[in-house]
Amino acid sequence: MANDDLGRTLRRLRRLASLTQEELASRSGISVDVIRQLEQRRKHSARLPTLHALANGLGVELTTLLGDPPAVSSSGENDGPQFVAVRRAIMPALWGPEPPPPGPDFTLDGLRGQIADSWTQYHAAEFDAVMKALPDLISDARSAAASGSELERGAGYAALGKVLQLAGHVAVRMGKTDLALISLERAMDAAGQSSDPLLLPMIVNSTAWTYQRQGRLADALGIALRAAGNMADLGLTGTADGLKVWGGLTMSAATSAARSGDYERAAAMMETAEKEAARVSKMPDGGDNRMVSVFSPSSVRVERVRLAVQYGHPRDALALAKGMRLSKDTPPSWRTWLLLDVARAHADIGDAAGAVKTLESLRRVAPAWMQHHTLAVAIVHDLWALPHHPPGLGALADFLGFSE
C-alpha cells in the first residue's frame, strides 16, 4: 500500500499510544528499521500484512492507519453544512425551545418506517442521503417523545433512541467517534424511557463498535459481554428479535477478543453464535428486520470469514466462504464485506487472479461502497505492485483513482 501520509499517520498514532518505535516493533513483530523508514518517509509503502501487524500493535483498526482512499474527498466536507446540521440535531443549542408537538400528518408508524429506510440507506453506504434525513428525523422523534399519552411517549422515546443510534453510526463513519459516543449516550437515555426492552442492548452493541474504532478493546469486550449476559439473565433471548440482539453482542465481543490477540477465544465465541443463530429461523418473525441487530447463520459465517482473514488465517477464510449461501435478510453491506474479505484472502495466499475476480464482483454489486472503503484500495495497491498484473486489474485501479 503506497500512501504519502502513511509515515506521518504511523508516527502520530504511535505517539498517541505512548509507544517508542522499539515498543511498537515488539508489539507488532515488524522490525524497528521498517517502522523508522516509514516514519521518516524514506519508505512510502508497505504490504497489507505489514500494515495490519502495525495496526494491531497500535491497537487501532487497519482503516485508521490507511486513511482516506483516493476516490474519497478529504477536503473537510464531512464538516460542511450537512454534517453541522447533524451535530446540532444530536446536541441542540443550550436554552433552545422545547420540541413542538407533532404536526397533524405525523404518525409514529410513518416515523418508524422513515428511520428503517434510513438504516437501509446506511447499510448501502448512502451516507449523504442519511445525513440529509437525520436532522428532521431526530426532531420528529424528540417531538413524539414529548407529546401524547404515556404509551405514545414511550414509543416516541424508542424512535428517538433508534435514530440517535443511527446518528452515532454515521458519526463513526465520518471519523467523529467522540460525537458518536455523545449520540449513543443520549440514545441510551432515550432507550431507558422507551417501551422497547431490546433497544438498550442494541445501542450498547453500537457503543462497543465505537470503542473498537477508538482502540478501546477491553472496554468494548467488557460492555458487550455484560449486555449479552444481562439479556440472558432477563430472559430476553426467547424471541427472534431478542436472540438477534444477543447474537450481535456476542459477535462484537468476538471481534474485540480477536483484535486483542485472543483469536482462539474469538473463534469459540463465533462457533457458539453460529449454533445459536440456527434457532432464529424457527422463531416467529419479530417485525421489521431493519430495526434490530443482524444475526443469522449467514451473518455469523460472514463474520467468521472476516475474523479469519483479518487475523492471519486466509485459507480458513476461503474454506468458510466456499459455497456460502446468504439468507435474504442479510444486509447489502454484509454481502459486500464478504466479497472484500474473500478478495483479501485470495491476495494473502498469492492468488492475484482470484482476488481480481472477487473485486470485479464487488464493483458490480457495490461500486460506491468499494470506492469509499480504504481496504479495497489497499488490496488493489498490493496487487498493482506485483510484476504481472492479472486481467482486469488496470480497470479496477482506474476506478479507484490511481494508475501507472
XYZ file of C-alpha atoms in Angstrom:
404
model
C 0.000 0.000 0.000
C 1.505 3.332 -1.092
C 0.410 6.424 0.787
C 2.215 9.753 1.048
C 0.734 10.292 4.512
C 1.409 6.784 5.829
C 4.575 7.695 7.737
C 3.004 10.776 9.285
C -0.078 8.828 10.353
C 2.018 5.999 11.774
C 4.102 8.401 13.837
C 1.025 10.241 15.138
C -0.765 7.035 16.152
C 2.393 5.650 17.797
C 2.795 8.807 19.870
C -0.885 8.809 20.836
C -0.371 5.240 22.076
C 2.703 6.415 24.062
C 4.898 3.827 22.352
C 8.509 4.075 21.285
C 9.494 2.698 17.911
C 11.110 -0.224 19.710
C 7.940 -0.933 21.725
C 5.790 -0.843 18.580
C 8.216 -3.212 16.889
C 7.903 -5.636 19.809
C 4.096 -5.452 19.812
C 3.677 -5.781 16.062
C 6.513 -8.095 15.076
C 7.659 -5.543 12.481
C 11.306 -4.517 12.558
C 12.337 -1.173 14.041
C 14.132 -0.399 10.783
C 10.911 -0.697 8.751
C 8.996 1.469 11.245
C 11.780 4.066 11.221
C 11.907 4.152 7.420
C 8.139 4.594 7.182
C 8.021 7.364 9.777
C 10.962 9.176 8.187
C 9.261 8.782 4.798
C 12.283 7.020 3.348
C 9.840 4.182 2.689
C 6.430 5.161 1.297
C 4.688 1.821 1.050
C 4.089 -1.449 2.873
C 2.164 -4.624 2.148
C -1.185 -5.278 3.826
C 0.175 -7.921 6.265
C 2.745 -5.358 7.494
C 0.124 -2.645 7.878
C -2.239 -4.984 9.683
C 0.507 -6.014 12.111
C 1.300 -2.349 12.788
C -2.399 -1.554 13.346
C -2.655 -4.445 15.815
C 0.413 -3.200 17.631
C -1.084 0.280 17.850
C -4.470 -1.052 18.971
C -6.358 0.611 16.101
C -8.335 -0.605 13.116
C -6.462 -1.061 9.866
C -8.591 1.637 8.214
C -7.383 4.165 10.800
C -3.836 3.634 9.591
C -4.759 3.603 5.898
C -6.524 6.980 5.819
C -8.759 8.269 3.016
C -8.869 6.348 -0.281
C -8.021 8.297 -3.479
C -11.641 8.321 -4.679
C -12.959 9.884 -1.457
C -12.589 13.600 -0.852
C -10.536 14.578 2.188
C -11.313 18.275 1.783
C -13.141 18.549 5.096
C -16.591 18.213 3.529
C -17.530 15.915 6.412
C -17.662 19.096 8.500
C -19.691 21.001 5.922
C -23.218 22.381 6.455
C -24.875 18.967 6.178
C -22.784 17.467 8.970
C -23.120 20.637 11.087
C -26.890 20.102 10.904
C -26.421 16.558 12.196
C -24.300 17.863 15.071
C -26.992 20.380 16.001
C -29.653 17.689 15.891
C -27.648 15.413 18.197
C -26.719 18.287 20.549
C -29.387 21.034 20.393
C -28.290 24.502 21.440
C -28.434 25.288 25.155
C -31.615 27.041 26.299
C -33.292 26.294 22.999
C -37.078 25.972 22.649
C -38.904 22.847 23.763
C -39.800 20.399 20.964
C -43.085 21.416 19.325
C -45.945 18.911 19.228
C -46.061 16.681 16.131
C -47.883 18.034 13.082
C -51.328 16.818 12.011
C -49.897 14.440 9.404
C -47.430 12.817 11.808
C -47.713 9.137 12.730
C -45.333 7.001 14.762
C -45.617 4.207 12.227
C -44.582 6.624 9.500
C -41.608 7.827 11.561
C -40.503 4.268 12.295
C -40.692 3.469 8.586
C -38.560 6.505 7.720
C -35.960 5.517 10.331
C -35.892 1.952 8.991
C -35.435 3.298 5.445
C -32.504 5.404 6.644
C -30.905 2.337 8.230
C -31.226 0.592 4.845
C -29.514 3.553 3.178
C -26.785 3.471 5.810
C -26.068 -0.212 5.126
C -25.842 0.655 1.415
C -23.190 3.341 2.213
C -25.541 6.131 1.084
C -24.221 8.372 3.843
C -25.100 11.694 2.214
C -28.765 10.685 1.973
C -28.783 9.568 5.618
C -27.159 12.790 6.825
C -29.709 14.822 4.906
C -32.586 12.981 6.582
C -31.219 12.750 10.137
C -31.942 16.286 11.462
C -35.663 16.094 10.644
C -35.929 12.504 11.893
C -34.310 13.403 15.219
C -36.514 16.472 15.547
C -39.686 14.482 14.839
C -38.649 11.786 17.318
C -37.998 14.377 20.042
C -41.440 15.847 19.421
C -43.038 12.400 19.639
C -41.215 11.656 22.900
C -42.525 14.881 24.459
C -46.181 14.590 23.454
C -49.201 12.344 23.800
C -50.086 9.633 26.276
C -47.558 7.732 28.359
C -47.718 4.854 25.883
C -47.184 7.206 22.937
C -44.264 8.912 24.662
C -42.661 5.510 25.321
C -42.918 4.683 21.620
C -41.568 8.148 20.796
C -38.542 7.573 23.032
C -37.966 4.243 21.264
C -37.902 6.042 17.908
C -35.596 8.707 19.350
C -33.204 6.080 20.686
C -33.110 4.284 17.332
C -32.473 7.407 15.272
C -29.779 8.661 17.664
C -28.167 5.228 17.379
C -28.144 5.721 13.603
C -26.625 9.187 14.027
C -23.893 7.606 16.140
C -23.109 5.125 13.379
C -22.912 7.886 10.780
C -20.602 9.906 13.034
C -18.274 6.904 13.305
C -18.209 6.562 9.524
C -17.286 10.232 9.266
C -14.410 9.712 11.702
C -16.099 11.561 14.600
C -16.059 8.885 17.288
C -16.400 11.286 20.213
C -19.556 12.775 18.687
C -20.736 9.212 18.075
C -20.402 8.375 21.771
C -22.362 11.504 22.711
C -25.150 10.469 20.335
C -25.123 6.907 21.647
C -25.206 8.036 25.289
C -28.269 10.146 24.506
C -29.743 7.178 22.656
C -29.293 5.093 25.819
C -31.096 7.750 27.863
C -33.988 7.595 25.414
C -33.947 3.788 25.468
C -34.317 3.850 29.244
C -37.582 5.755 28.861
C -38.816 3.738 25.893
C -41.202 0.835 25.544
C -38.570 -1.390 23.864
C -36.527 -3.634 26.223
C -34.189 -4.627 23.371
C -33.192 -1.100 22.413
C -30.650 -0.543 25.190
C -28.570 -3.673 24.435
C -28.663 -2.801 20.720
C -27.221 0.631 21.488
C -24.626 -0.952 23.781
C -23.529 -3.002 20.781
C -23.076 0.187 18.758
C -21.104 1.673 21.635
C -18.846 -1.400 21.716
C -18.200 -0.940 17.996
C -17.309 2.716 18.588
C -14.923 1.727 21.397
C -13.302 -0.693 18.936
C -12.800 2.151 16.479
C -11.052 4.093 19.262
C -8.802 1.157 20.135
C -10.573 0.628 23.489
C -10.757 -3.122 23.020
C -11.035 -4.122 26.680
C -13.904 -1.651 27.158
C -15.647 -2.928 24.028
C -15.275 -6.562 25.088
C -16.477 -5.855 28.621
C -19.678 -3.998 27.750
C -20.644 -6.450 25.002
C -20.255 -9.472 27.280
C -22.074 -7.752 30.135
C -25.018 -6.726 27.946
C -25.270 -10.216 26.430
C -25.199 -11.749 29.903
C -27.863 -9.337 31.148
C -30.114 -10.296 28.251
C -29.802 -13.979 29.093
C -30.459 -13.312 32.798
C -33.597 -11.310 31.987
C -34.941 -13.945 29.615
C -34.787 -11.654 26.568
C -33.373 -14.276 24.189
C -36.588 -16.279 23.822
C -37.793 -14.321 20.779
C -36.267 -13.956 17.328
C -35.515 -10.270 17.850
C -34.042 -10.875 21.297
C -31.791 -13.657 20.054
C -30.614 -11.433 17.192
C -29.609 -8.706 19.617
C -27.801 -11.209 21.856
C -26.043 -12.613 18.788
C -24.906 -9.187 17.653
C -23.363 -8.546 21.055
C -21.631 -11.934 21.046
C -20.130 -11.314 17.604
C -18.974 -7.882 18.739
C -17.277 -9.431 21.768
C -15.576 -11.967 19.488
C -14.208 -9.173 17.304
C -12.749 -7.402 20.351
C -11.197 -10.647 21.585
C -9.616 -11.291 18.167
C -8.242 -7.775 17.917
C -6.787 -8.196 21.407
C -4.826 -11.194 20.147
C -7.051 -13.958 21.533
C -8.134 -15.482 18.228
C -8.950 -18.854 19.792
C -11.401 -17.283 22.239
C -12.938 -15.297 19.409
C -13.325 -18.412 17.258
C -15.023 -20.257 20.127
C -17.471 -17.371 20.615
C -18.297 -17.383 16.911
C -18.890 -21.144 16.871
C -21.329 -20.746 19.779
C -23.022 -17.852 17.992
C -23.403 -19.855 14.785
C -25.107 -22.702 16.670
C -27.491 -20.268 18.375
C -28.228 -18.484 15.103
C -29.811 -21.662 13.752
C -32.648 -21.095 16.253
C -33.655 -17.743 14.754
C -35.420 -19.194 11.710
C -37.514 -21.445 13.964
C -38.952 -18.489 15.896
C -41.813 -16.188 14.865
C -40.709 -13.148 12.870
C -40.438 -10.186 15.208
C -41.313 -7.482 12.672
C -39.139 -5.073 10.649
C -35.700 -6.724 10.492
C -34.133 -3.400 9.569
C -34.663 -2.178 13.131
C -32.863 -4.993 15.003
C -29.379 -6.434 15.076
C -28.148 -8.527 12.158
C -27.896 -12.144 13.300
C -28.419 -15.299 11.266
C -26.328 -18.308 10.258
C -25.284 -16.295 7.192
C -24.196 -13.219 9.124
C -22.247 -15.289 11.646
C -20.436 -17.106 8.851
C -19.628 -13.750 7.200
C -18.162 -12.532 10.488
C -16.158 -15.742 10.919
C -14.686 -15.197 7.444
C -13.821 -11.626 8.390
C -12.055 -12.609 11.594
C -10.139 -15.414 9.877
C -8.785 -13.201 7.116
C -8.016 -10.272 9.403
C -6.078 -12.370 11.868
C -3.857 -14.367 9.581
C -5.936 -17.404 8.569
C -6.740 -16.711 4.874
C -7.162 -20.365 3.892
C -9.630 -20.870 6.751
C -11.482 -17.789 5.497
C -11.754 -19.182 1.965
C -12.893 -22.557 3.279
C -15.609 -20.886 5.377
C -16.749 -18.776 2.419
C -16.796 -21.593 -0.128
C -20.318 -22.393 -1.257
C -21.869 -19.974 1.246
C -25.473 -19.013 0.573
C -26.587 -15.817 2.217
C -30.105 -15.538 3.611
C -32.487 -12.911 2.262
C -32.288 -10.842 5.448
C -28.509 -10.371 5.129
C -27.971 -6.602 4.592
C -26.162 -5.496 1.420
C -23.238 -4.172 3.474
C -22.574 -7.652 4.882
C -22.595 -9.119 1.379
C -20.067 -6.530 0.223
C -17.877 -7.113 3.293
C -17.794 -10.808 2.457
C -16.573 -10.119 -1.075
C -13.917 -7.732 0.227
C -12.665 -10.240 2.788
C -12.596 -13.061 0.227
C -10.607 -10.817 -2.122
C -8.109 -10.109 0.611
C -7.826 -13.811 1.478
C -7.026 -14.609 -2.175
C -4.405 -11.836 -2.196
C -2.859 -13.094 1.044
C -2.274 -16.580 -0.377
C -0.863 -15.181 -3.623
C -3.913 -15.827 -5.812
C -3.966 -12.487 -7.630
C -6.408 -13.667 -10.297
C -8.864 -14.849 -7.649
C -8.586 -11.521 -5.842
C -9.262 -9.538 -9.026
C -12.235 -11.729 -9.936
C -13.760 -11.168 -6.488
C -13.086 -7.417 -6.607
C -14.790 -7.237 -10.001
C -17.866 -8.822 -8.395
C -17.658 -6.260 -5.578
C -17.521 -3.421 -8.096
C -20.643 -4.725 -9.826
C -22.737 -5.031 -6.664
C -21.481 -2.037 -4.620
C -19.428 0.460 -6.656
C -19.925 3.417 -4.290
C -19.153 1.307 -1.224
C -15.992 -0.036 -2.862
C -14.709 3.460 -3.628
C -15.451 4.511 -0.069
C -13.524 1.720 1.594
C -9.796 2.122 2.129
C -9.224 -1.633 2.387
C -10.435 -2.183 -1.172
C -7.958 0.436 -2.342
C -5.189 -1.194 -0.287
C -5.793 -4.619 -1.827
C -5.674 -3.216 -5.353
C -2.496 -1.298 -4.490
C -0.883 -4.525 -3.288
C -1.879 -6.304 -6.486
C -0.646 -3.366 -8.565
C 2.823 -3.770 -7.043
C 3.125 -7.304 -8.439
C 5.338 -7.797 -11.513
C 2.490 -9.365 -13.509
C -0.983 -7.842 -13.491
C -3.957 -10.189 -13.853
C -6.585 -9.269 -16.474
C -8.984 -6.664 -15.101
C -6.613 -5.117 -12.562
C -5.989 -1.993 -14.651
C -9.700 -1.210 -14.837
C -10.011 -1.598 -11.049
C -7.046 0.716 -10.483
C -8.580 3.367 -12.728
C -11.933 3.010 -10.991
C -10.364 3.547 -7.554
C -8.488 6.635 -8.641
C -4.923 5.564 -9.352
C -2.946 4.014 -12.190
C 0.572 3.873 -13.537
